[in-house]
Amino acid sequence: MEILVFGAGSLGSLVGGLLARVHDVTLVGRDPHVSRVRVDGLSVTGAETARTAPDAVTDGEGRAADVAVVTVKSFDTAAAAETLATGSYDAVLSLQNGLTEETLASRLDATVLAGTATYGARLREPGRVECTGVGRVVLGARAGGTDPAAERVGKAFRDAGLRTLVATDMPRRRWRKLAVNAGINAVTALARVENGALADGPASEVAHRAAREAVRVARAEGVRLTYRGARAAVDEVVSDTAANRSSMLQDVDSGRRTEVEAIHGEVVARADRHGIDAPTNRTLADLLRAWEAGRGVR
Ligand SMILES: NC(=O)C1=CN([C@@H]2O[C@H](COP(=O)(O)OP(=O)(O)OC[C@H]3O[C@@H](n4cnc5c(N)ncnc54)[C@H](OP(=O)(O)O)[C@@H]3O)[C@@H](O)[C@H]2O)C=CC1
Ligand SMILES: CC(C)(CO)C(=O)C(=O)O
């Protein structure tokens, strides 16, 4: 299969590097990473290992592939979609945090599939990405149900050795992941603690409240999630990833823009639309926005 990975940073390089074991992969990314991959190939180290030679480019305009996998940060989704719209793809799959497939679908003619990834990835140096945890890719039709494109892409991922599930309930899975991110990300970033610190105590209560608000919004949108289920999902991720610094904490550590708008901002915006209160997410979002403004990264 011809696969274009749009956004070859940490996750894109890991997924693209593994897919290139059996597929014809093009990475769209930045220099110096792209130049190094072109010359020396891509090395995957850590929990997964591979040495592959995908094509790599910095200009994603006017390209064609069977599928484009989008792995830019959520705030770059609209710009990525504008670029992808100049090319030709049968399907476009988001593996990003947040509900970004809606942004992609509103700008693209291709079938847009929803996806989640629980693999951990860190781009350690140009040409080398570390797999920090073997997780799973779950993908499927954006609105739920079956889709032949999802089956084809799922098979392509599995053929390359990626643990992949094709699911028929993506709206519920996307919202459950958003609820977990709403619970964990801002709290860990603001308190500067690892995920495991949310196992009990006051920070745990804030996390549960934020996740509960996300579930309330999901239910207003017709997505069947339970408060107890979301609470259990937060607790499970906290326990499974106790030593992790969340992606938002890593962004804050490095003085980078965070995905606050795609996570807490999205919960608040949709809560407003439904006339629901989301005070915990609103406060967390405002504090992170204040931090971003102070750092000049907004
Ligand atoms: N890393 C992980 O382990 C996981 C990440 N995710 C999600 O995946 C998404 C990506 O995360 P992550 O990989 O960590 O982020 P990164 O910032 O490492 O990767 C995104 C890359 O895309 C590049 N990029 C953005 N726009 C363009 C463009 N127009 N052309 C070429 N390159 C572009 C960025 O460059 P620049 O920064 O210079 O703009 C950056 O190198 C996020 O939504 C994240 O939440 C989900 C699960 C795990
Ligand atoms: C699930 C979690 C919270 C794991 O750290 C994550 O997705 C993130 O850090 O963005």
CSV table of C-alpha atoms in Angstrom, one decimal, residues 2-296:
chain,number,residue,atom,x,y,z
A,2,GLU,CA,1.2,3.6,-0.6
A,3,ILE,CA,1.0,5.5,2.6
A,4,LEU,CA,1.8,9.1,3.3
A,5,VAL,CA,2.4,10.1,6.9
A,6,PHE,CA,1.7,13.8,7.4
A,7,GLY,CA,3.6,15.1,10.4
A,8,ALA,CA,6.7,13.0,10.9
A,9,GLY,CA,7.5,14.0,14.4
A,10,SER,CA,7.4,11.5,17.3
A,11,LEU,CA,4.3,9.4,16.6
A,12,GLY,CA,4.4,9.9,12.8
A,13,SER,CA,8.0,8.7,12.6
A,14,LEU,CA,7.3,5.7,14.7
A,15,VAL,CA,4.2,4.6,12.8
A,16,GLY,CA,5.7,5.5,9.5
A,17,GLY,CA,9.0,3.7,10.3
A,18,LEU,CA,7.1,0.5,11.2
A,19,LEU,CA,4.7,0.7,8.2
A,20,ALA,CA,7.7,1.0,5.9
A,21,ARG,CA,8.7,-2.5,6.8
A,22,VAL,CA,6.2,-3.7,4.2
A,23,HIS,CA,4.6,-0.6,2.6
A,24,ASP,CA,5.7,2.2,0.3
A,25,VAL,CA,5.8,5.1,2.9
A,26,THR,CA,6.4,8.8,2.4
A,27,LEU,CA,7.0,10.9,5.5
A,28,VAL,CA,6.1,14.6,5.4
A,29,GLY,CA,8.1,16.4,8.1
A,30,ARG,CA,10.7,19.0,8.9
A,31,ASP,CA,14.5,19.3,8.4
A,32,PRO,CA,16.9,18.2,9.7
A,33,HIS,CA,14.9,15.0,10.4
A,34,VAL,CA,13.7,14.6,6.8
A,35,SER,CA,17.2,15.1,5.3
A,36,ARG,CA,18.7,12.6,7.7
A,37,VAL,CA,16.0,10.0,6.8
A,38,ARG,CA,16.6,10.6,3.1
A,39,VAL,CA,20.4,9.9,3.5
A,40,ASP,CA,20.6,7.3,6.3
A,41,GLY,CA,17.0,5.9,6.6
A,42,LEU,CA,14.9,5.8,9.7
A,43,SER,CA,15.9,4.0,12.9
A,44,VAL,CA,13.2,2.8,15.4
A,45,THR,CA,14.7,2.0,18.8
A,46,GLY,CA,13.3,1.1,22.2
A,47,ALA,CA,10.3,-1.2,22.7
A,48,GLU,CA,10.0,-1.7,18.9
A,49,THR,CA,13.0,-1.9,16.7
A,50,ALA,CA,13.2,-1.4,12.9
A,51,ARG,CA,15.6,0.0,10.3
A,52,THR,CA,13.7,1.2,7.3
A,53,ALA,CA,14.0,3.6,4.3
A,54,PRO,CA,10.8,5.5,3.8
A,55,ASP,CA,10.8,8.4,1.4
A,56,ALA,CA,10.8,11.8,3.2
A,57,VAL,CA,9.8,15.2,2.1
A,58,THR,CA,9.2,18.6,3.6
A,59,ASP,CA,6.6,19.7,1.1
A,60,GLY,CA,3.3,17.8,1.4
A,61,GLU,CA,1.6,19.6,-1.5
A,62,GLY,CA,0.1,17.7,-4.4
A,63,ARG,CA,1.0,14.2,-3.3
A,64,ALA,CA,-1.0,11.0,-3.9
A,65,ALA,CA,-1.3,7.8,-1.8
A,66,ASP,CA,-3.8,5.1,-0.9
A,67,VAL,CA,-4.0,6.5,2.6
A,68,ALA,CA,-2.7,9.6,4.4
A,69,VAL,CA,-2.1,9.2,8.1
A,70,VAL,CA,-2.3,12.5,10.0
A,71,THR,CA,0.1,12.9,13.0
A,72,VAL,CA,0.5,16.7,13.3
A,73,LYS,CA,-0.3,18.3,16.7
A,74,SER,CA,-4.1,19.0,16.8
A,75,PHE,CA,-3.5,22.8,16.4
A,76,ASP,CA,-1.9,22.1,13.0
A,77,THR,CA,-4.8,20.0,11.7
A,78,ALA,CA,-6.6,22.7,9.6
A,79,ALA,CA,-3.3,23.6,7.9
A,80,ALA,CA,-2.5,20.0,7.3
A,81,ALA,CA,-6.0,19.5,5.8
A,82,GLU,CA,-5.5,22.4,3.4
A,83,THR,CA,-2.2,20.8,2.2
A,84,LEU,CA,-3.8,17.3,1.9
A,85,ALA,CA,-6.6,18.8,-0.2
A,86,THR,CA,-4.1,19.6,-2.9
A,87,GLY,CA,-3.3,15.9,-3.3
A,88,SER,CA,-5.2,12.7,-3.9
A,89,TYR,CA,-6.0,10.0,-1.2
A,90,ASP,CA,-8.6,7.3,-1.0
A,91,ALA,CA,-8.6,7.6,2.8
A,92,VAL,CA,-7.3,9.9,5.5
A,93,LEU,CA,-6.7,8.5,9.0
A,94,SER,CA,-6.2,10.7,12.1
A,95,LEU,CA,-4.1,9.2,15.0
A,96,GLN,CA,-4.1,12.5,16.9
A,97,ASN,CA,-5.5,13.5,20.3
A,98,GLY,CA,-8.8,15.4,20.2
A,99,LEU,CA,-11.7,15.1,17.8
A,100,THR,CA,-9.6,16.3,14.8
A,101,GLU,CA,-11.2,14.1,12.2
A,102,GLU,CA,-14.1,16.6,12.1
A,103,THR,CA,-11.7,19.3,11.0
A,104,LEU,CA,-10.3,17.0,8.3
A,105,ALA,CA,-13.6,15.8,7.1
A,106,SER,CA,-14.9,19.4,6.6
A,107,ARG,CA,-12.0,20.1,4.3
A,108,LEU,CA,-11.3,16.9,2.4
A,109,ASP,CA,-13.2,14.8,-0.1
A,110,ALA,CA,-11.5,11.6,0.9
A,111,THR,CA,-13.0,9.1,3.4
A,112,VAL,CA,-11.8,10.3,6.8
A,113,LEU,CA,-11.3,7.5,9.3
A,114,ALA,CA,-11.0,8.1,13.1
A,115,GLY,CA,-8.2,6.5,15.0
A,116,THR,CA,-6.5,6.4,18.4
A,117,ALA,CA,-2.9,5.4,19.2
A,118,THR,CA,-1.6,4.3,22.6
A,119,TYR,CA,1.9,3.6,21.3
A,120,GLY,CA,4.4,6.0,23.0
A,121,ALA,CA,7.0,7.7,20.7
A,122,ARG,CA,9.8,10.3,21.1
A,123,LEU,CA,11.8,11.7,18.3
A,124,ARG,CA,15.3,11.4,20.0
A,125,GLU,CA,17.4,12.9,17.2
A,126,PRO,CA,17.1,13.4,13.4
A,127,GLY,CA,16.7,9.9,11.8
A,128,ARG,CA,15.9,8.2,15.1
A,129,VAL,CA,12.6,7.7,16.9
A,130,GLU,CA,12.3,5.8,20.2
A,131,CYS,CA,9.2,3.6,20.8
A,132,THR,CA,8.6,4.3,24.5
A,133,GLY,CA,5.7,1.9,24.8
A,134,VAL,CA,4.0,-0.7,22.6
A,135,GLY,CA,0.3,0.2,22.6
A,136,ARG,CA,-2.4,-0.3,20.1
A,137,VAL,CA,-3.9,1.5,17.1
A,138,VAL,CA,-7.7,1.5,17.0
A,139,LEU,CA,-9.3,2.8,13.9
A,140,GLY,CA,-12.7,2.7,12.1
A,141,ALA,CA,-15.5,4.7,10.5
A,142,ARG,CA,-15.7,8.2,11.9
A,143,ALA,CA,-19.5,7.9,12.6
A,144,GLY,CA,-19.2,4.3,13.7
A,145,GLY,CA,-20.2,1.1,11.9
A,146,THR,CA,-18.2,-0.6,9.2
A,147,ASP,CA,-16.2,0.8,6.3
A,148,PRO,CA,-14.2,-1.1,3.7
A,149,ALA,CA,-11.5,1.6,3.8
A,150,ALA,CA,-11.1,1.0,7.6
A,151,GLU,CA,-10.7,-2.8,6.9
A,152,ARG,CA,-8.1,-2.1,4.2
A,153,VAL,CA,-6.1,0.3,6.4
A,154,GLY,CA,-6.4,-1.9,9.4
A,155,LYS,CA,-5.0,-4.9,7.4
A,156,ALA,CA,-2.1,-2.8,6.1
A,157,PHE,CA,-1.2,-1.8,9.7
A,158,ARG,CA,-1.4,-5.3,10.9
A,159,ASP,CA,0.7,-6.6,8.0
A,160,ALA,CA,3.4,-4.2,9.1
A,161,GLY,CA,3.3,-5.6,12.6
A,162,LEU,CA,1.4,-2.8,14.3
A,163,ARG,CA,-1.0,-4.0,16.9
A,164,THR,CA,-4.3,-2.7,15.4
A,165,LEU,CA,-8.0,-3.1,16.0
A,166,VAL,CA,-10.6,-2.1,13.5
A,167,ALA,CA,-13.6,-1.0,15.6
A,168,THR,CA,-17.2,-0.2,14.8
A,169,ASP,CA,-17.7,2.2,17.8
A,170,MET,CA,-15.2,4.9,17.1
A,171,PRO,CA,-17.4,7.9,18.4
A,172,ARG,CA,-17.5,6.2,21.8
A,173,ARG,CA,-13.8,5.3,21.8
A,174,ARG,CA,-12.8,8.8,20.7
A,175,TRP,CA,-14.8,10.4,23.5
A,176,ARG,CA,-13.5,8.0,26.0
A,177,LYS,CA,-10.0,8.9,25.1
A,178,LEU,CA,-10.9,12.6,25.2
A,179,ALA,CA,-12.4,12.1,28.7
A,180,VAL,CA,-9.2,10.4,29.8
A,181,ASN,CA,-7.1,13.2,28.3
A,182,ALA,CA,-9.4,15.8,29.9
A,183,GLY,CA,-8.8,14.0,33.2
A,184,ILE,CA,-5.1,13.6,33.1
A,185,ASN,CA,-3.4,16.1,30.8
A,186,ALA,CA,-3.9,19.6,32.2
A,187,VAL,CA,-3.8,18.4,35.8
A,188,THR,CA,-0.4,16.7,35.4
A,189,ALA,CA,0.9,19.7,33.3
A,190,LEU,CA,-0.2,22.3,35.8
A,191,ALA,CA,0.8,20.3,38.9
A,192,ARG,CA,4.0,19.2,37.2
A,193,VAL,CA,3.5,15.6,38.3
A,194,GLU,CA,3.7,12.2,36.6
A,195,ASN,CA,0.4,10.4,35.7
A,196,GLY,CA,0.8,8.2,38.8
A,197,ALA,CA,0.3,11.2,41.1
A,198,LEU,CA,-3.4,11.1,40.1
A,199,ALA,CA,-3.9,7.8,41.8
A,200,ASP,CA,-5.4,9.5,44.9
A,201,GLY,CA,-5.5,12.8,46.8
A,202,PRO,CA,-6.9,16.2,45.6
A,203,ALA,CA,-5.4,16.0,42.1
A,204,SER,CA,-7.2,12.7,41.5
A,205,GLU,CA,-10.5,14.4,42.4
A,206,VAL,CA,-9.9,17.2,39.9
A,207,ALA,CA,-9.0,14.7,37.2
A,208,HIS,CA,-12.3,12.7,37.9
A,209,ARG,CA,-14.3,15.9,37.8
A,210,ALA,CA,-12.8,17.0,34.4
A,211,ALA,CA,-13.4,13.5,32.9
A,212,ARG,CA,-17.0,13.5,34.2
A,213,GLU,CA,-17.6,16.8,32.5
A,214,ALA,CA,-16.4,15.4,29.2
A,215,VAL,CA,-18.7,12.4,29.6
A,216,ARG,CA,-21.6,14.7,30.2
A,217,VAL,CA,-20.9,16.5,26.9
A,218,ALA,CA,-20.4,13.2,25.1
A,219,ARG,CA,-23.8,12.1,26.3
A,220,ALA,CA,-25.4,15.4,25.2
A,221,GLU,CA,-23.9,14.5,21.7
A,222,GLY,CA,-25.6,11.1,21.8
A,223,VAL,CA,-22.5,9.1,22.6
A,224,ARG,CA,-23.1,6.4,25.2
A,225,LEU,CA,-20.5,6.7,27.8
A,226,THR,CA,-21.0,6.1,31.5
A,227,TYR,CA,-19.5,8.3,34.3
A,228,ARG,CA,-18.3,5.1,36.1
A,229,GLY,CA,-16.7,3.8,32.9
A,230,ALA,CA,-14.8,7.1,32.3
A,231,ARG,CA,-13.7,7.2,35.9
A,232,ALA,CA,-12.5,3.6,35.6
A,233,ALA,CA,-10.7,4.5,32.3
A,234,VAL,CA,-8.9,7.4,34.0
A,235,ASP,CA,-7.9,5.2,36.9
A,236,GLU,CA,-6.7,2.4,34.6
A,237,VAL,CA,-4.5,4.8,32.4
A,238,VAL,CA,-3.1,6.4,35.6
A,239,SER,CA,-2.1,3.0,36.9
A,240,ASP,CA,-0.8,1.7,33.6
A,241,THR,CA,1.2,4.8,32.8
A,242,ALA,CA,2.1,5.8,36.4
A,243,ALA,CA,5.7,6.7,35.5
A,244,ASN,CA,4.7,8.7,32.3
A,245,ARG,CA,4.9,12.4,32.0
A,246,SER,CA,1.8,13.2,30.0
A,247,SER,CA,2.2,14.8,26.5
A,248,MET,CA,0.9,18.1,27.9
A,249,LEU,CA,3.4,18.0,30.8
A,250,GLN,CA,6.2,17.3,28.2
A,251,ASP,CA,5.1,20.3,26.2
A,252,VAL,CA,5.1,22.5,29.3
A,253,ASP,CA,8.5,21.1,30.3
A,254,SER,CA,9.9,22.1,26.9
A,255,GLY,CA,8.1,25.5,26.7
A,256,ARG,CA,6.0,24.4,23.7
A,257,ARG,CA,2.4,25.1,22.8
A,258,THR,CA,0.1,22.5,24.2
A,259,GLU,CA,-3.0,20.7,22.9
A,260,VAL,CA,-5.2,22.5,25.4
A,261,GLU,CA,-7.7,23.7,22.8
A,262,ALA,CA,-8.3,20.2,21.3
A,263,ILE,CA,-8.8,18.7,24.8
A,264,HIS,CA,-10.1,21.0,27.5
A,265,GLY,CA,-11.1,23.8,25.1
A,266,GLU,CA,-13.1,21.4,23.0
A,267,VAL,CA,-15.0,20.1,26.0
A,268,VAL,CA,-15.8,23.6,27.1
A,269,ALA,CA,-16.8,24.8,23.6
A,270,ARG,CA,-19.2,21.8,23.2
A,271,ALA,CA,-20.5,22.2,26.7
A,272,ASP,CA,-21.4,25.8,25.9
A,273,ARG,CA,-23.2,24.7,22.8
A,274,HIS,CA,-25.3,22.2,24.8
A,275,GLY,CA,-25.9,24.7,27.7
A,276,ILE,CA,-23.9,22.4,30.1
A,277,ASP,CA,-21.5,23.6,32.8
A,278,ALA,CA,-17.9,22.5,32.5
A,279,PRO,CA,-16.2,24.5,35.2
A,280,THR,CA,-13.2,22.2,35.8
A,281,ASN,CA,-12.2,22.1,32.2
A,282,ARG,CA,-12.9,25.8,31.8
A,283,THR,CA,-10.5,26.6,34.7
A,284,LEU,CA,-7.8,24.1,33.5
A,285,ALA,CA,-8.0,25.6,30.0
A,286,ASP,CA,-7.8,29.2,31.2
A,287,LEU,CA,-4.7,28.4,33.4
A,288,LEU,CA,-3.0,26.7,30.5
A,289,ARG,CA,-3.9,29.5,28.2
A,290,ALA,CA,-2.4,31.9,30.7
A,291,TRP,CA,0.8,29.8,30.8
A,292,GLU,CA,1.0,29.7,27.0
A,293,ALA,CA,0.4,33.5,26.7
A,294,GLY,CA,3.1,34.1,29.3
A,295,ARG,CA,5.6,31.9,27.4
A,296,GLY,CA,4.6,33.6,24.1
